[in-house]
Tab-separated table of C-alpha atoms in Angstrom:
chain	number	residue	atom	x	y	z
A	1	MET	CA	83.371	104.037	67.688
A	2	SER	CA	85.687	101.637	66.292
A	3	VAL	CA	88.858	100.890	68.309
A	4	PHE	CA	90.922	101.653	65.254
A	5	ALA	CA	89.420	105.056	64.784
A	6	PRO	CA	91.569	108.067	65.097
A	7	ALA	CA	92.237	109.398	68.445
A	8	THR	CA	90.556	112.629	69.881
A	9	PRO	CA	93.344	115.369	70.821
A	10	PHE	CA	92.223	115.002	74.308
A	11	ALA	CA	92.647	111.172	74.332
A	12	ASP	CA	95.916	111.300	72.597
A	13	PHE	CA	97.225	113.805	75.038
A	14	ILE	CA	96.298	111.716	77.862
A	15	TYR	CA	97.895	108.560	76.595
A	16	ARG	CA	101.338	110.434	75.381
A	17	HIS	CA	101.373	111.659	79.126
A	18	PHE	CA	99.612	108.832	81.022
A	19	ARG	CA	102.639	108.482	83.567
A	20	SER	CA	101.639	112.133	84.455
A	21	VAL	CA	98.009	111.881	84.531
A	22	HIS	CA	98.197	108.507	86.710
A	23	ALA	CA	100.049	110.392	89.141
A	24	LEU	CA	97.827	113.149	89.434
A	25	LYS	CA	94.579	110.854	89.266
A	26	LEU	CA	96.250	108.847	92.402
A	27	GLY	CA	96.670	112.343	94.303
A	28	LEU	CA	93.309	113.268	93.354
A	29	ALA	CA	91.806	110.134	94.656
A	30	LEU	CA	93.675	110.383	97.931
A	31	LEU	CA	92.663	113.797	98.110
A	32	VAL	CA	88.831	112.736	98.239
A	33	ALA	CA	89.762	109.791	100.974
A	34	VAL	CA	91.524	112.450	103.116
A	35	THR	CA	88.466	115.270	102.521
A	36	ILE	CA	86.105	112.459	103.783
A	37	ASN	CA	88.121	111.676	106.724
A	38	ALA	CA	87.971	115.423	107.483
A	39	ILE	CA	84.524	115.844	107.299
A	40	TRP	CA	83.131	112.554	109.020
A	41	ALA	CA	85.939	111.098	110.672
A	42	PRO	CA	85.185	107.356	110.509
A	43	PRO	CA	87.131	104.792	112.487
A	44	HIS	CA	89.919	103.124	110.665
A	45	PHE	CA	89.798	105.374	107.581
A	46	ILE	CA	93.362	104.576	106.693
A	47	TRP	CA	92.255	101.510	105.000
A	48	SER	CA	90.358	103.452	102.594
A	49	MET	CA	93.708	105.363	101.349
A	50	VAL	CA	95.745	101.944	101.752
A	51	THR	CA	92.926	100.470	99.305
A	52	ILE	CA	93.256	103.332	96.630
A	53	VAL	CA	97.041	103.033	96.443
A	54	VAL	CA	97.038	99.414	96.050
A	55	ILE	CA	94.361	99.421	93.580
A	56	MET	CA	95.541	102.437	91.163
A	57	MET	CA	99.276	102.402	91.752
A	58	SER	CA	99.957	99.629	89.410
A	59	LEU	CA	96.910	99.865	86.860
A	60	PRO	CA	96.509	103.087	85.299
A	61	GLN	CA	93.832	101.903	82.809
A	62	VAL	CA	89.987	102.241	83.424
A	63	GLY	CA	89.659	98.689	82.742
A	64	GLY	CA	92.377	97.447	85.106
A	65	ALA	CA	91.324	99.803	87.944
A	66	ILE	CA	87.209	98.099	87.799
A	67	GLU	CA	88.781	94.747	87.615
A	68	LYS	CA	91.097	95.107	90.667
A	69	SER	CA	88.594	97.003	92.757
A	70	LEU	CA	85.756	94.654	92.023
A	71	GLN	CA	87.901	91.529	93.120
A	72	ARG	CA	89.275	93.439	96.276
A	73	ALA	CA	85.582	94.428	97.016
A	74	ILE	CA	84.185	90.921	96.661
A	75	GLY	CA	87.201	89.345	98.539
A	76	THR	CA	86.724	91.781	101.411
A	77	CYS	CA	83.074	91.276	101.656
A	78	LEU	CA	83.611	87.287	101.790
A	79	GLY	CA	86.492	87.304	104.186
A	80	SER	CA	84.567	89.919	106.415
A	81	ALA	CA	81.665	87.936	106.545
A	82	TYR	CA	83.553	84.671	107.400
A	83	GLY	CA	85.626	86.649	110.167
A	84	VAL	CA	82.581	88.512	111.688
A	85	MET	CA	80.615	84.947	111.784
A	86	LEU	CA	83.490	83.337	113.676
A	87	VAL	CA	83.854	85.842	116.049
A	88	ALA	CA	80.372	86.486	116.805
A	89	THR	CA	79.217	82.653	116.850
A	90	VAL	CA	82.520	80.776	118.561
A	91	ASP	CA	83.588	81.431	122.123
A	92	SER	CA	86.659	78.860	121.981
A	93	TYR	CA	90.097	80.718	121.033
A	94	TRP	CA	91.548	77.708	119.796
A	95	LEU	CA	88.393	76.655	117.726
A	96	ILE	CA	88.167	80.183	116.336
A	97	MET	CA	92.031	80.140	115.166
A	98	SER	CA	91.437	76.604	114.082
A	99	LEU	CA	88.601	77.472	111.790
A	100	LEU	CA	90.528	80.457	110.459
A	101	ILE	CA	93.856	78.210	109.450
A	102	LEU	CA	91.356	75.874	107.855
A	103	ALA	CA	89.606	78.599	105.885
A	104	VAL	CA	93.028	80.042	104.875
A	105	SER	CA	94.546	76.909	103.688
A	106	LEU	CA	91.634	76.337	101.516
A	107	ILE	CA	91.771	79.658	99.913
A	108	CYS	CA	95.529	79.341	99.401
A	109	PHE	CA	94.575	75.541	97.750
A	110	ILE	CA	91.915	76.974	95.266
A	111	SER	CA	93.530	80.141	94.496
A	112	ALA	CA	94.505	80.408	90.965
A	113	GLY	CA	93.892	82.122	87.635
A	114	ARG	CA	91.982	85.428	87.033
A	115	TYR	CA	90.469	85.557	90.168
A	116	SER	CA	93.616	84.984	92.590
A	117	TYR	CA	93.796	88.454	93.886
A	118	ALA	CA	90.215	88.107	95.267
A	119	TYR	CA	91.264	84.855	96.899
A	120	LEU	CA	94.093	86.773	98.285
A	121	VAL	CA	92.114	89.430	99.742
A	122	SER	CA	89.584	87.367	101.424
A	123	GLY	CA	92.211	85.422	102.910
A	124	PHE	CA	94.124	88.520	104.677
A	125	THR	CA	90.534	89.898	105.594
A	126	ILE	CA	89.890	86.993	107.477
A	127	ILE	CA	92.777	87.270	109.431
A	128	ILE	CA	92.482	91.000	109.927
A	129	VAL	CA	88.664	90.685	111.156
A	130	VAL	CA	89.368	87.651	113.443
A	131	GLY	CA	92.700	89.599	114.868
A	132	ASP	CA	93.037	88.197	118.555
A	133	ALA	CA	89.444	86.909	118.787
A	134	ASN	CA	88.516	89.506	121.106
A	135	HIS	CA	84.802	89.201	119.603
A	136	ASP	CA	84.537	92.933	118.894
A	137	THR	CA	82.945	93.086	115.596
A	138	SER	CA	82.674	96.831	115.052
A	139	GLU	CA	86.410	97.156	113.967
A	140	ALA	CA	86.023	94.583	111.545
A	141	LEU	CA	82.903	96.120	109.995
A	142	TRP	CA	84.430	99.671	110.066
A	143	ARG	CA	87.499	98.336	108.015
A	144	THR	CA	85.237	96.459	105.794
A	145	ALA	CA	83.183	99.744	104.693
A	146	ASN	CA	86.484	101.621	104.471
A	147	ILE	CA	87.961	99.240	102.053
A	148	LEU	CA	84.882	99.245	99.891
A	149	SER	CA	84.912	103.048	100.220
A	150	GLY	CA	88.309	103.219	99.034
A	151	CYS	CA	87.224	100.743	96.004
A	152	VAL	CA	84.279	102.964	95.112
A	153	ILE	CA	86.823	106.197	95.027
A	154	ALA	CA	89.252	104.337	92.878
A	155	ILE	CA	86.887	103.372	90.510
A	156	LEU	CA	85.015	106.912	90.147
A	157	VAL	CA	88.353	108.575	89.661
A	158	SER	CA	89.512	106.084	87.143
A	159	LEU	CA	86.182	106.408	85.284
A	160	PHE	CA	85.337	110.219	85.068
A	161	ILE	CA	88.533	112.075	85.737
A	162	PHE	CA	91.136	111.984	82.640
A	163	PRO	CA	90.182	108.231	81.840
A	164	ILE	CA	93.282	106.231	80.696
A	165	LYS	CA	91.681	103.855	78.460
A	166	ALA	CA	93.412	100.184	77.880
A	167	LYS	CA	92.245	100.065	74.300
A	168	GLN	CA	94.662	103.009	73.532
A	169	ASP	CA	97.412	101.359	74.910
A	170	TRP	CA	96.217	98.080	73.316
A	171	ARG	CA	96.037	99.743	69.783
A	172	SER	CA	99.300	101.635	70.258
A	173	GLN	CA	101.308	98.449	71.154
A	174	LEU	CA	99.860	96.533	67.955
A	175	THR	CA	100.864	99.575	65.953
A	176	HIS	CA	104.348	99.301	67.301
A	177	ALA	CA	104.419	95.576	66.824
A	178	ILE	CA	103.296	95.554	63.210
A	179	ASP	CA	105.361	98.673	62.353
A	180	ASN	CA	108.448	97.155	63.640
A	181	MET	CA	107.809	93.907	61.733
A	182	ALA	CA	107.268	95.795	58.344
A	183	GLU	CA	110.383	97.739	58.978
A	184	VAL	CA	112.541	94.491	59.452
A	185	LEU	CA	110.984	92.904	56.459
A	186	ALA	CA	111.698	96.141	54.313
A	187	GLN	CA	115.058	96.520	55.576
A	188	HIS	CA	116.184	92.905	54.890
A	189	LEU	CA	114.629	92.937	51.142
A	190	LYS	CA	116.721	95.955	50.166
A	191	ALA	CA	119.851	94.943	51.590
A	192	PRO	CA	122.879	93.410	49.691
A	193	ALA	CA	123.824	89.718	49.427
A	194	ASN	CA	125.461	88.523	52.925
A	195	HIS	CA	124.108	91.490	54.869
A	196	ASP	CA	125.032	91.799	58.479
A	197	LEU	CA	122.055	93.848	59.535
A	198	ASP	CA	121.002	93.061	63.072
A	199	PHE	CA	117.351	93.122	63.577
A	200	ARG	CA	117.320	91.754	67.009
A	201	ALA	CA	116.387	94.819	68.832
A	202	LYS	CA	113.335	95.520	66.359
A	203	LEU	CA	112.144	92.058	66.717
A	204	GLU	CA	112.392	92.244	70.458
A	205	ALA	CA	110.702	95.412	70.631
A	206	ALA	CA	107.707	93.983	68.728
A	207	MET	CA	108.034	90.914	70.854
A	208	LYS	CA	107.570	93.174	73.767
A	209	ALA	CA	104.538	94.687	72.257
A	210	VAL	CA	103.017	91.790	71.783
A	211	LEU	CA	103.314	90.663	75.692
A	212	THR	CA	101.909	93.891	76.603
A	213	GLN	CA	98.909	93.529	74.406
A	214	LYS	CA	98.254	90.307	76.367
A	215	LYS	CA	98.802	91.850	79.754
A	216	LEU	CA	95.857	94.143	78.694
A	217	PHE	CA	93.216	91.639	77.959
A	218	PHE	CA	91.490	91.796	80.995
A	219	SER	CA	91.459	95.433	81.336
A	220	LEU	CA	89.815	95.464	77.351
A	221	GLU	CA	86.855	93.217	78.392
A	222	TRP	CA	85.744	95.670	81.142
A	223	GLU	CA	86.264	98.719	78.625
A	224	SER	CA	84.453	97.375	75.578
A	225	LYS	CA	81.675	94.804	75.044
A	226	THR	CA	82.907	94.187	71.608
A	227	LEU	CA	86.667	93.051	72.471
A	228	LYS	CA	84.894	91.140	75.221
A	229	LYS	CA	82.674	89.165	72.653
A	230	HIS	CA	86.084	88.563	70.642
A	231	LYS	CA	88.486	88.009	73.579
A	232	VAL	CA	89.482	84.507	72.009
A	233	LEU	CA	90.356	86.503	68.816
A	234	LEU	CA	92.607	88.897	70.859
A	235	SER	CA	94.634	86.053	71.754
A	236	GLN	CA	94.924	84.875	68.245
A	237	LEU	CA	95.758	87.786	67.155
A	238	ALA	CA	98.795	87.861	69.781
A	239	ASN	CA	99.745	84.216	68.543
A	240	LYS	CA	99.610	85.439	65.045
A	241	GLN	CA	102.001	88.159	65.538
A	242	VAL	CA	104.457	85.789	67.519
A	243	ARG	CA	104.414	83.460	64.416
A	244	LEU	CA	105.185	86.317	62.157
A	245	ILE	CA	107.962	87.527	64.314
A	246	THR	CA	109.236	84.159	64.482
A	247	LEU	CA	109.433	83.842	60.513
A	248	LEU	CA	111.322	87.428	60.517
A	249	GLU	CA	113.843	85.810	62.889
A	250	LEU	CA	114.644	83.324	59.911
A	251	LEU	CA	115.224	85.830	57.534
A	252	PRO	CA	118.568	87.409	58.681
A	253	LEU	CA	119.898	83.912	58.567
A	254	THR	CA	119.329	83.150	54.803
A	255	ARG	CA	122.511	83.838	52.991
A	256	TRP	CA	123.354	84.010	49.164
A	257	GLN	CA	126.392	84.441	46.932
A	258	GLU	CA	126.913	87.811	44.977
A	259	GLU	CA	126.542	85.623	41.472
A	260	ASP	CA	123.129	84.258	42.802
A	261	LYS	CA	121.994	87.992	43.748
A	262	ASP	CA	119.683	88.182	40.507
A	263	ALA	CA	117.752	85.239	41.317
A	264	TYR	CA	117.086	86.078	45.088
A	265	LEU	CA	116.453	89.913	43.848
A	266	GLN	CA	113.492	88.390	41.673
A	267	ILE	CA	111.940	86.763	44.783
A	268	ASN	CA	112.635	90.161	46.865
A	269	ALA	CA	110.931	92.166	44.195
A	270	VAL	CA	107.866	89.823	45.073
A	271	ALA	CA	108.057	90.012	48.650
A	272	SER	CA	108.412	93.648	49.058
A	273	GLU	CA	104.760	93.940	48.573
A	274	LEU	CA	104.375	92.032	51.980
A	275	ALA	CA	106.291	94.893	53.665
A	276	PHE	CA	103.718	97.442	52.075
A	277	TYR	CA	100.700	95.674	53.048
A	278	LEU	CA	102.212	95.366	56.700
A	279	GLN	CA	103.099	99.157	56.745
A	280	GLN	CA	99.467	99.957	55.534
A	281	LEU	CA	97.921	97.672	58.518
A	282	ALA	CA	100.206	99.509	60.750
A	283	GLU	CA	98.890	102.806	59.577
A	284	PHE	CA	95.234	101.691	59.487
A	285	VAL	CA	95.506	100.422	63.241
A	286	ALA	CA	97.270	103.854	64.540
A	287	GLY	CA	94.140	105.390	63.174
A	288	LYS	CA	96.187	107.474	60.542
A	289	ALA	CA	93.865	105.528	57.545
A	290	GLN	CA	90.353	105.735	57.939
A	291	GLN	CA	89.324	102.296	56.036
A	292	LEU	CA	91.094	99.066	56.587
A	293	PRO	CA	93.338	98.537	53.579
A	294	THR	CA	92.225	95.644	51.317
A	295	LEU	CA	94.507	92.762	50.112
A	296	PRO	CA	94.285	90.875	46.589
A	297	GLU	CA	92.133	87.893	46.493
A	298	CYS	CA	93.921	84.660	47.518
A	299	LEU	CA	97.374	86.684	48.100
A	300	GLU	CA	99.053	83.485	49.107
A	301	GLN	CA	98.241	81.593	45.821
A	302	GLU	CA	99.005	84.513	43.856
A	303	LEU	CA	102.366	84.941	45.437
A	304	GLN	CA	103.121	81.457	45.489
A	305	HIS	CA	102.189	81.420	41.604
A	306	ARG	CA	104.686	84.742	41.134
A	307	LEU	CA	107.453	82.852	43.325
A	308	GLN	CA	107.323	79.978	41.063
A	309	LEU	CA	107.637	81.870	37.976
A	310	ALA	CA	110.438	83.667	39.369
A	311	LEU	CA	112.134	80.109	40.192
A	312	ALA	CA	111.715	78.896	36.875
A	313	SER	CA	113.291	82.042	35.425
A	314	ALA	CA	116.464	81.902	37.620
A	315	PRO	CA	119.439	80.544	36.549
A	316	ILE	CA	120.093	76.912	38.449
A	317	THR	CA	123.584	76.241	38.517
A	318	SER	CA	123.366	72.929	40.183
A	319	THR	CA	120.285	70.646	40.335
A	320	ILE	CA	119.577	67.053	40.864
A	321	GLU	CA	118.171	65.330	37.531
A	322	THR	CA	114.869	63.486	38.179
A	323	SER	CA	114.422	62.306	34.627
A	324	THR	CA	116.013	59.012	33.359
A	325	ILE	CA	119.070	59.838	31.872
A	326	GLU	CA	122.517	57.536	31.211
A	327	THR	CA	124.078	56.175	34.057
A	328	SER	CA	127.357	57.920	33.419
A	329	THR	CA	125.871	61.345	33.524
A	330	THR	CA	123.919	60.359	36.608
A	331	THR	CA	127.173	59.194	38.256
A	332	ALA	CA	128.840	62.600	37.334
A	333	SER	CA	125.587	64.917	38.691
A	334	THR	CA	125.748	62.767	42.069
A	335	THR	CA	129.439	62.916	42.316
A	336	ASP	CA	129.232	67.189	41.971
A	337	SER	CA	126.342	67.187	44.339
A	338	ASN	CA	128.389	65.009	46.879
A	339	ALA	CA	131.394	67.216	46.464
A	340	ALA	CA	129.466	70.277	46.840
A	341	ALA	CA	127.939	68.834	50.080
A	342	THR	CA	131.336	68.284	51.200
A	343	ASN	CA	132.637	71.596	50.857
A	344	GLY	CA	129.330	72.829	52.629
A	345	GLU	CA	127.826	74.546	49.762
A	346	VAL	CA	124.005	74.388	49.419
A	347	PRO	CA	122.897	73.705	45.981
A	348	GLN	CA	121.286	76.922	44.555
A	349	GLY	CA	118.040	75.367	43.479
A	350	PHE	CA	117.375	74.083	46.908
A	351	ALA	CA	118.215	77.446	48.473
A	352	LEU	CA	115.972	79.297	46.306
A	353	THR	CA	112.977	76.790	46.828
A	354	GLY	CA	113.646	77.223	50.670
A	355	TYR	CA	113.770	80.924	50.685
A	356	SER	CA	110.550	81.050	48.552
A	357	TRP	CA	108.700	78.857	51.012
A	358	LEU	CA	109.957	81.345	54.013
A	359	ILE	CA	108.356	84.350	51.820
A	360	TYR	CA	105.062	82.117	51.194
A	361	GLN	CA	104.640	81.716	54.856
A	362	LEU	CA	105.327	85.359	55.538
A	363	ALA	CA	102.472	85.995	52.916
A	364	ILE	CA	100.125	83.354	54.982
A	365	ALA	CA	100.952	85.210	58.056
A	366	VAL	CA	100.265	88.478	57.055
A	367	GLU	CA	96.975	87.589	55.417
A	368	ALA	CA	96.061	85.972	58.779
A	369	LEU	CA	96.965	89.324	60.738
A	370	TYR	CA	94.721	91.211	58.360
A	371	GLU	CA	91.621	88.757	58.602
A	372	ASP	CA	91.419	89.159	62.661
A	373	ILE	CA	91.992	92.798	62.460
A	374	ALA	CA	89.187	92.834	59.816
A	375	ILE	CA	86.651	90.938	62.054
A	376	ILE	CA	87.409	93.548	64.998
A	377	GLU	CA	86.612	96.195	62.500
A	378	ILE	CA	83.457	94.717	61.063
A	379	ALA	CA	82.257	93.716	64.662
A	380	TYR	CA	82.300	97.638	65.721
A	381	ASN	CA	80.851	98.696	62.751
A	382	LYS	CA	77.974	96.150	63.693
A	383	GLN	CA	77.730	94.708	60.043
A	384	PRO	CA	76.143	91.409	59.643
A	385	ALA	CA	78.201	88.201	60.552
A	386	SER	CA	77.716	87.244	56.985
A	387	GLN	CA	80.223	90.347	55.857
A	388	ILE	CA	82.848	89.266	58.458
A	389	THR	CA	85.282	87.497	56.123
A	390	SER	CA	88.675	88.425	55.574
A	391	GLY	CA	88.912	91.989	54.760
A	392	LYS	CA	90.191	91.189	51.143
A	393	ALA	CA	88.994	92.779	48.011
A	394	ASP	CA	86.325	91.300	46.031
């Protein structure tokens, strides 16, 4: 099923109440650990409960719990193996501690990137296992077993009891970002000349949603083979959202005089289609539309042509002549232009052209957003690679 398919009522309920569901799942996982302890009473079973809390407390999504559990399990096994080997084979206290310090320092040096948590766990596991070097390996082995059992409990509870999917959260954040961008663009295009609308809150919310998407990438890889194959595309999609937000931040900075509003309204009428396309895209990503909406073929070229027509029909009050004319006329035009520049006025022709360029760049960004989402949708539908184009109408 596509990541953009409408969510089931059960999945939607879990996502809307994910904090309560997450707290309930953590409590159930601890209850399982307490029950096991009551039945078998293995030594040092508190480490199982500590592991459950460490893994599940900050990672409600299934993919995140699996990722952290595996890293903790691997780090625990490696650290425990090294620690047991030291205790079992080395008799000298100072030699054991020297090898311990050397190992932990080396782990600190190489610890970086995606698997930094596994390095961290292996480092403190070595210290826990070696302890005071009393050569009692049974305690170390029981701690290792309990940590691994905690990892297993955390994974099973995350997978099979009210699973909270990172895919749902990622889609919601993507919808939130696109919806905010569409609203900002629509409000700006409908606003009067020299409006003082403040879009910072909406744009900041959109940027926050993009950052949340990036945090979910690792979890998405564990939950979806399709998204794992397109993990580079997910990063590109986030970057394209940032580019679109940056362009939208420039819109409130554009200003024009009341007498020039007709020329700008012609351009805004063309640009209003972009807000419509963004809103349609947000509805599809949210699962409110069954099929990805299509864009006109060569949208940016068509929009560029229409913007040029709007510029050509606009009454330009002050332009710089490019043809050969009489010296006196050239001197007069230059003097007028210099005077306008001195007074802080921008020639309308230049301002209109710059504004049109901004709208044109927005069209390119919207088209790029459509293209990436279309690739993901087609990949989920398992269509041939030759059909992975840009989601535009033929």
